[in-house]
PDB file of C-alpha atoms in Angstrom:
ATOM      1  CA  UNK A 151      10.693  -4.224  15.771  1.00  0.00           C
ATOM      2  CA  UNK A 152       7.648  -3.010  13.649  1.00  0.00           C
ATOM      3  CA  UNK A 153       4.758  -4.564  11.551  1.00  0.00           C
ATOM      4  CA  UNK A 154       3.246  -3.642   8.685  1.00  0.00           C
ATOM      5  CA  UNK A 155       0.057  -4.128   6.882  1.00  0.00           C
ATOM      6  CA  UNK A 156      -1.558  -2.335   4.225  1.00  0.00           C
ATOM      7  CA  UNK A 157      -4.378   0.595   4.035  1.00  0.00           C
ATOM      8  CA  UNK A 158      -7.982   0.050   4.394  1.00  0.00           C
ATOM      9  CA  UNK A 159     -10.886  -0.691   2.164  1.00  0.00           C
ATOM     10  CA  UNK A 160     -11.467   2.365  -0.725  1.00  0.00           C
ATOM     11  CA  UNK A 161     -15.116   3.379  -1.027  1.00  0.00           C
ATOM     12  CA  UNK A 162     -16.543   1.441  -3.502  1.00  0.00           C
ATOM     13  CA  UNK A 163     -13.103   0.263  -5.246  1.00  0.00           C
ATOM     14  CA  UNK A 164     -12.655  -2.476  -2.916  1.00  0.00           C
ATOM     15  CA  UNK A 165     -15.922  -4.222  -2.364  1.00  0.00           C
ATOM     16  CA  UNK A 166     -16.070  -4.708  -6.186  1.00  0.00           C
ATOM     17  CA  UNK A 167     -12.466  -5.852  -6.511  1.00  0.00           C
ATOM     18  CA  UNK A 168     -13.110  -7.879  -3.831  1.00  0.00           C
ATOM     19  CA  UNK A 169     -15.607  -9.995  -5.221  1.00  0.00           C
ATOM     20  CA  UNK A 170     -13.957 -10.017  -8.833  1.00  0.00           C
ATOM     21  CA  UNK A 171     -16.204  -7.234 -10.153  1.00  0.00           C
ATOM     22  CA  UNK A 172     -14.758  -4.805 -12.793  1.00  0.00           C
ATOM     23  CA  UNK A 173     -14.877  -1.102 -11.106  1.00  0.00           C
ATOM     24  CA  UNK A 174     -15.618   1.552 -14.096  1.00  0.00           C
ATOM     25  CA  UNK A 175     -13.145   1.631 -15.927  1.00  0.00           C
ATOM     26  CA  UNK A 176     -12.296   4.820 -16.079  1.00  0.00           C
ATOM     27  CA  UNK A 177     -12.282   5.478 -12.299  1.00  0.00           C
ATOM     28  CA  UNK A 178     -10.315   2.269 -12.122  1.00  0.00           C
ATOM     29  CA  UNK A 179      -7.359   3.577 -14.775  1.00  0.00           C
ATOM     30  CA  UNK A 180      -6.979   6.828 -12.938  1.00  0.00           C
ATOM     31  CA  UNK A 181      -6.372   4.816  -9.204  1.00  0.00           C
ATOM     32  CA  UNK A 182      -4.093   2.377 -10.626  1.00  0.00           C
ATOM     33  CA  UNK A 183      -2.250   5.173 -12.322  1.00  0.00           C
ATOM     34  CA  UNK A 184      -2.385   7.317  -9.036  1.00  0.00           C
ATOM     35  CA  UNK A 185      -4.483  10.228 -11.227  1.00  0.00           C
ATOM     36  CA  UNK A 186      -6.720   9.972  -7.904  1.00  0.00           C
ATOM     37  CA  UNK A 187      -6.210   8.745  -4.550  1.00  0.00           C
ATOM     38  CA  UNK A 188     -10.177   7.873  -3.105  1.00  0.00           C
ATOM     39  CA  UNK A 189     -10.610   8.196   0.570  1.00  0.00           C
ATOM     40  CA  UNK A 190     -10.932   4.813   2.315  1.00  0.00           C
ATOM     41  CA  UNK A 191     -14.729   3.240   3.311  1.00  0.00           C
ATOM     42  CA  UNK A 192     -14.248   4.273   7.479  1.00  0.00           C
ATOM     43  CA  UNK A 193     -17.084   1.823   8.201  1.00  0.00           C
ATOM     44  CA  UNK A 194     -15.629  -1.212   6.179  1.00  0.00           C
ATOM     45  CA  UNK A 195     -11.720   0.267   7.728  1.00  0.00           C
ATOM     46  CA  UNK A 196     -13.009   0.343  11.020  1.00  0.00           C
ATOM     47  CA  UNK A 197     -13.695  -3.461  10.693  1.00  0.00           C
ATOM     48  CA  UNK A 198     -10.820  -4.450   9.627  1.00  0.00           C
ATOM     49  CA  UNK A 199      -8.791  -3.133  12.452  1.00  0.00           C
ATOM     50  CA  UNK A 200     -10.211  -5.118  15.125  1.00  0.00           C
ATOM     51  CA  UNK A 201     -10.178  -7.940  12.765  1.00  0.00           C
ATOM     52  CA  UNK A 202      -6.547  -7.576  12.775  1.00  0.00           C
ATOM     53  CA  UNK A 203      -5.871  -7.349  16.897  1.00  0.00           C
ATOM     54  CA  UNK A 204      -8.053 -10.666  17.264  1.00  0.00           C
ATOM     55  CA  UNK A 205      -5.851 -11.998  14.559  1.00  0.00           C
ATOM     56  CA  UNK A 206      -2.783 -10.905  16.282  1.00  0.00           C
ATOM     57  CA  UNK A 207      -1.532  -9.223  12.974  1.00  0.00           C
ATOM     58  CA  UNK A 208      -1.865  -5.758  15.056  1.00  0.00           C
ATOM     59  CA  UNK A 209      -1.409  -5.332  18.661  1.00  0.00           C
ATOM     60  CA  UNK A 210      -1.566  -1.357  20.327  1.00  0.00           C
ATOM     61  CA  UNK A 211       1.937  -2.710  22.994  1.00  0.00           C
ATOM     62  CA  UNK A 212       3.543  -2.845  19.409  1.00  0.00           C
ATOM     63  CA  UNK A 213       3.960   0.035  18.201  1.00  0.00           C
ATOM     64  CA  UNK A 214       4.393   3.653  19.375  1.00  0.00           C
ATOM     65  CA  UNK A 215       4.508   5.405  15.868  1.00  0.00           C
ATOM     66  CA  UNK A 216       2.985   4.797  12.701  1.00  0.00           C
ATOM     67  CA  UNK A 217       4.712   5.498   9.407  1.00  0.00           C
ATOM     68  CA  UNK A 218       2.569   5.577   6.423  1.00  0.00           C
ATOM     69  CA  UNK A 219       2.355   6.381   2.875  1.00  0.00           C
ATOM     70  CA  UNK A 220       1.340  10.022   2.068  1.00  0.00           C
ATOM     71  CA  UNK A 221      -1.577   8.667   0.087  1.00  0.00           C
ATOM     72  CA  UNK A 222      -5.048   9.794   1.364  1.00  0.00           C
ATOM     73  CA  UNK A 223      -6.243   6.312   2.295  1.00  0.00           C
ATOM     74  CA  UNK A 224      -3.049   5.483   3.935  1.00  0.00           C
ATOM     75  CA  UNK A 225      -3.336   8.465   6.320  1.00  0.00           C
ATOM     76  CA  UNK A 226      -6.680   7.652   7.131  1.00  0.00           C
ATOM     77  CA  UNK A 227      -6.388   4.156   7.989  1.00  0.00           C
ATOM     78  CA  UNK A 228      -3.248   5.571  10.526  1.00  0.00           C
ATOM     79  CA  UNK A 229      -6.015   7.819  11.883  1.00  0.00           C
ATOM     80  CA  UNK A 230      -8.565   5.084  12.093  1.00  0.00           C
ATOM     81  CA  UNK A 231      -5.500   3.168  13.571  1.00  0.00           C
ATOM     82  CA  UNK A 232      -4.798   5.783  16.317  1.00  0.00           C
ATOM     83  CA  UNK A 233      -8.313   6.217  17.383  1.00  0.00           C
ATOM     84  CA  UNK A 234      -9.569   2.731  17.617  1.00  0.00           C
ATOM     85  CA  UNK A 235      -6.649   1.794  19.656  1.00  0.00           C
ATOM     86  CA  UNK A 236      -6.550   4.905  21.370  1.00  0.00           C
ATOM     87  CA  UNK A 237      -2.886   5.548  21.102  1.00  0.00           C
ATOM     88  CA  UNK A 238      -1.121   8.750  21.242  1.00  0.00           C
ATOM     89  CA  UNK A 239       1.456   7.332  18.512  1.00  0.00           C
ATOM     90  CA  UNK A 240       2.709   9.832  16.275  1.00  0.00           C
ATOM     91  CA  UNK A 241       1.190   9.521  12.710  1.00  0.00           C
ATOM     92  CA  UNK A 242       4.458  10.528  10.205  1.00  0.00           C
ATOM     93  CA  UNK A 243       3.820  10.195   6.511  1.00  0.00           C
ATOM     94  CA  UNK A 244       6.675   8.662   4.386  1.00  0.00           C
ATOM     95  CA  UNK A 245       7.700   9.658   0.750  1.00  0.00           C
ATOM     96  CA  UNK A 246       9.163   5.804   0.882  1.00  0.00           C
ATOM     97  CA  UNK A 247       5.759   4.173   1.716  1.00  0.00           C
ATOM     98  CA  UNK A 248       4.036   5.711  -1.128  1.00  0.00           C
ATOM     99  CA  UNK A 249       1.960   3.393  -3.817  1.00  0.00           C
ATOM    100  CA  UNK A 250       2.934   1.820  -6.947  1.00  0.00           C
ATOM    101  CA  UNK A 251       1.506   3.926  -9.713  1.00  0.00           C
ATOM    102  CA  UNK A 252       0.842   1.287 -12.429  1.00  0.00           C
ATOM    103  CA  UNK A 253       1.477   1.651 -16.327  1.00  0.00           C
ATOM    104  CA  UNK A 254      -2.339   1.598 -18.030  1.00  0.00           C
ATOM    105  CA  UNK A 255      -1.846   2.022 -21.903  1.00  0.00           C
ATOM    106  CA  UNK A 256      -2.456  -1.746 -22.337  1.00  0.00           C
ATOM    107  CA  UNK A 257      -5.488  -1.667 -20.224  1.00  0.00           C
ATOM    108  CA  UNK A 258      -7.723  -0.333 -23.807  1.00  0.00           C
ATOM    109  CA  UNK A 259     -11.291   0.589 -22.573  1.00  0.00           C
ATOM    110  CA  UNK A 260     -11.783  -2.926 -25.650  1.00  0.00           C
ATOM    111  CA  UNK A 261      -9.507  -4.833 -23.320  1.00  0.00           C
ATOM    112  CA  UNK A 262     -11.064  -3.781 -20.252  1.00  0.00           C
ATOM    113  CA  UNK A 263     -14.446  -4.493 -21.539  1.00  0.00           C
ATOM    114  CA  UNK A 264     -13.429  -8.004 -22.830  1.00  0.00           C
ATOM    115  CA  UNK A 265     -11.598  -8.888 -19.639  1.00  0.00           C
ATOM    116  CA  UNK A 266     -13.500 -11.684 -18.021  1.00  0.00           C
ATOM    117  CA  UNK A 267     -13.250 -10.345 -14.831  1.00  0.00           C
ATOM    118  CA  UNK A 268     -10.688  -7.704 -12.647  1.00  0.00           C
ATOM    119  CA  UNK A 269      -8.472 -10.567 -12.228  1.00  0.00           C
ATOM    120  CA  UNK A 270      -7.744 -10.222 -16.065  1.00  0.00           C
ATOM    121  CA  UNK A 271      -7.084  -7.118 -15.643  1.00  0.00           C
ATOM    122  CA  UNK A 272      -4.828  -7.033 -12.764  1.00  0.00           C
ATOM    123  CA  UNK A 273      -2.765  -9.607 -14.578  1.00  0.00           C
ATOM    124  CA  UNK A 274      -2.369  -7.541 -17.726  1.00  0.00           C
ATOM    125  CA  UNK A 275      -1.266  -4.241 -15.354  1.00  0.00           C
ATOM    126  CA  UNK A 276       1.451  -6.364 -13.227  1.00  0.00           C
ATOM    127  CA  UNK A 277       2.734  -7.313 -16.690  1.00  0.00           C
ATOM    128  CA  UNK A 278       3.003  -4.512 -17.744  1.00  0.00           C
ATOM    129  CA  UNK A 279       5.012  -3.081 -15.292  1.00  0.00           C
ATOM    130  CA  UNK A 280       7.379  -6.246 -15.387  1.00  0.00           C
ATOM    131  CA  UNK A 281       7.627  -6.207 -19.075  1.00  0.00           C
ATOM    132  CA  UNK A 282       9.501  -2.630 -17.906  1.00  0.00           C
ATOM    133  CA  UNK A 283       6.611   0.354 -18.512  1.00  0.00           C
ATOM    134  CA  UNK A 284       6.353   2.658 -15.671  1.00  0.00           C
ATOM    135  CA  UNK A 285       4.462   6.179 -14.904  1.00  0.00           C
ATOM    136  CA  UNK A 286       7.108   7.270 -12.717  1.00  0.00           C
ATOM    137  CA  UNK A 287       9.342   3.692 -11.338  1.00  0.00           C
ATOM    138  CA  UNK A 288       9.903   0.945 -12.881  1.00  0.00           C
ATOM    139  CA  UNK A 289      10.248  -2.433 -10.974  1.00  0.00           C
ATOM    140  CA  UNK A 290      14.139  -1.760 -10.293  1.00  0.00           C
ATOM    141  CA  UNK A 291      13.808   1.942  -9.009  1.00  0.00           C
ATOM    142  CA  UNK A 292      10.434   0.378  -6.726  1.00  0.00           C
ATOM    143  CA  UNK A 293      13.203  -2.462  -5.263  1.00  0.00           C
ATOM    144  CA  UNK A 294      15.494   0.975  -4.658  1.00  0.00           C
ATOM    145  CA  UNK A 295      12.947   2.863  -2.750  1.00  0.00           C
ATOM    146  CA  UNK A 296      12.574  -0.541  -0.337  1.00  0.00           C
ATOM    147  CA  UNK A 297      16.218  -0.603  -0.599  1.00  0.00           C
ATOM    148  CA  UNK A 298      16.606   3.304   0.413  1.00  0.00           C
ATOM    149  CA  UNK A 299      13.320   2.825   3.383  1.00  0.00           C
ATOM    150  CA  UNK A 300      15.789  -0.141   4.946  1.00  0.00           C
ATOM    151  CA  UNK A 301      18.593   2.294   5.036  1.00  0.00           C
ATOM    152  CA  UNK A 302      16.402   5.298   6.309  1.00  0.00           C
ATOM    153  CA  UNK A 303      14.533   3.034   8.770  1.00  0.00           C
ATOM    154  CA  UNK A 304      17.868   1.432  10.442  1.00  0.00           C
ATOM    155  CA  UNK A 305      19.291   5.131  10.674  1.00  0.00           C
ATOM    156  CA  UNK A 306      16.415   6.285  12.750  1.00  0.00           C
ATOM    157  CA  UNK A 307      16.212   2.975  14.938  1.00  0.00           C
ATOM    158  CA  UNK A 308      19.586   4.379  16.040  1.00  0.00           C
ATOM    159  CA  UNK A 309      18.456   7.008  17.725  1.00  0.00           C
ATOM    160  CA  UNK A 310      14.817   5.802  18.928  1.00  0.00           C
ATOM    161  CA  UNK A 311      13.439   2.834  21.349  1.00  0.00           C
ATOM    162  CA  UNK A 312       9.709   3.290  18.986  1.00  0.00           C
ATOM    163  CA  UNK A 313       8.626   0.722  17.776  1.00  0.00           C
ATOM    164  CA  UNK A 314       7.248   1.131  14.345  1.00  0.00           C
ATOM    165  CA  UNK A 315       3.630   0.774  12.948  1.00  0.00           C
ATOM    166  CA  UNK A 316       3.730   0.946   8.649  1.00  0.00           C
ATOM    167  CA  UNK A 317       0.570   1.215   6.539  1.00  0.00           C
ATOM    168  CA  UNK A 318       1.447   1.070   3.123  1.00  0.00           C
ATOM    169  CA  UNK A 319       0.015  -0.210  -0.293  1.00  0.00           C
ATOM    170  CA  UNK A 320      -0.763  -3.912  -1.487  1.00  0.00           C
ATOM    171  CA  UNK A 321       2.489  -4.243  -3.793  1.00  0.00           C
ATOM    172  CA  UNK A 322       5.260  -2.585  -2.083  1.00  0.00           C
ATOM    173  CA  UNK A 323       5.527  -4.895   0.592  1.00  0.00           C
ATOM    174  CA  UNK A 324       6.316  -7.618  -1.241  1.00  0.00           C
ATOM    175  CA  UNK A 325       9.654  -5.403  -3.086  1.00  0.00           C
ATOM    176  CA  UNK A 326      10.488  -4.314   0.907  1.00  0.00           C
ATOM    177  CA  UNK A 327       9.991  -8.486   1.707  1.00  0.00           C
ATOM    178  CA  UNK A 328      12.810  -8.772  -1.463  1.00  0.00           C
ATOM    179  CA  UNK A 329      14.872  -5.982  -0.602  1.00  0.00           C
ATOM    180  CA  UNK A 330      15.185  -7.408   3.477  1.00  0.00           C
ATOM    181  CA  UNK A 331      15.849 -11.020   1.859  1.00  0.00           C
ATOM    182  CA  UNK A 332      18.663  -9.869  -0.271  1.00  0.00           C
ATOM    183  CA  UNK A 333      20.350  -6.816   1.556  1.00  0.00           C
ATOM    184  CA  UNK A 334      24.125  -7.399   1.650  1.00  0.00           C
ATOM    185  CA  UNK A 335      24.455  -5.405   5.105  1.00  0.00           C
ATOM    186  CA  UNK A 336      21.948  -6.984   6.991  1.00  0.00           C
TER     187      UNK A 336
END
């Protein structure tokens, strides 16, 4: 039993991303290569969050810890989380939960400038990584890590009734949603 959903907003990062902007570009090639790690928008955060109970994507009777990512924004959304909901859930950061650090020597400051829009841009970084370029994983050592969290996670449910809270990054879900789908020891 646990849910996950990713961090909040980033100051300025995600309003422009958002609506299909191009961030500057060299702010923008340092997050996606995890250079820096910006501190979430705690006004724009603190939206989502009850956005998410009235959705029923988050709900405070769900969850007695919260697991993040060690990344800045990830740790502040689990604070935001905490207070908000006004839990007393442990906040435990997780080497497994970190972000994807994405491979930027094909983003050229010429190719970011001609990109039509971020969209572009995203597409050229995601190929990137599946053509097999990495800063520190590749797409088989990030389907690993999910692999390795499963393991770690089902050890620990052995010895805990908590139910799990994750906040993570936008991409590694998806490898945890592949790794679940095609574990042999389920």
């Amino acid at each position: 039993e646990s849910c996950m959903f990713r961090h909040g907003k980033i100051e300025r990062l995600s309003n422009l991303i958002e609506a299909g902007k191009k961030p500057p570009y060299d702010e923008y090639i340092k997050f996606m290569s995890g250079e820096i790690d910006p501190p979430i928008d705690e006004e724009e955060t603190e939206k989502l969050i009850p956005r998410k109970l009235e959705a029923g994507e988050l709900k405070k009777e769900d969850f007695d810890i919260i697991i993040c990512s060690p990344a800045l924004r990830a740790m502040q959304t689990s604070e935001s989380v905490k207070k908000l909901l006004e839990t007393d859930a442990s906040i435990y950061p997780s080497k497994y939960l970190k972000g994807i650090n994405v491979p930027t020597e094909d983003i050229t400051p010429e190719f970011y400038e001609q990109a039509q829009d971020i969209n572009a841009v995203r597409k050229k970084f995601f190929e990137s990584l599946l053509s097999g370029k990495k800063v520190d994983e590749d797409i088989i050592d990030i389907f690993k890590r999910a692999n390795r969290f499963l393991t770690y996670f089902r050890r620990i449910k052995k010895f805990t009734a908590k139910k799990s809270l994750f906040i993570t990054h936008g991409i590694f879900p998806r490898f945890l949603e592949l790794a679940i789908n095609h574990q042999v020891d389920k």
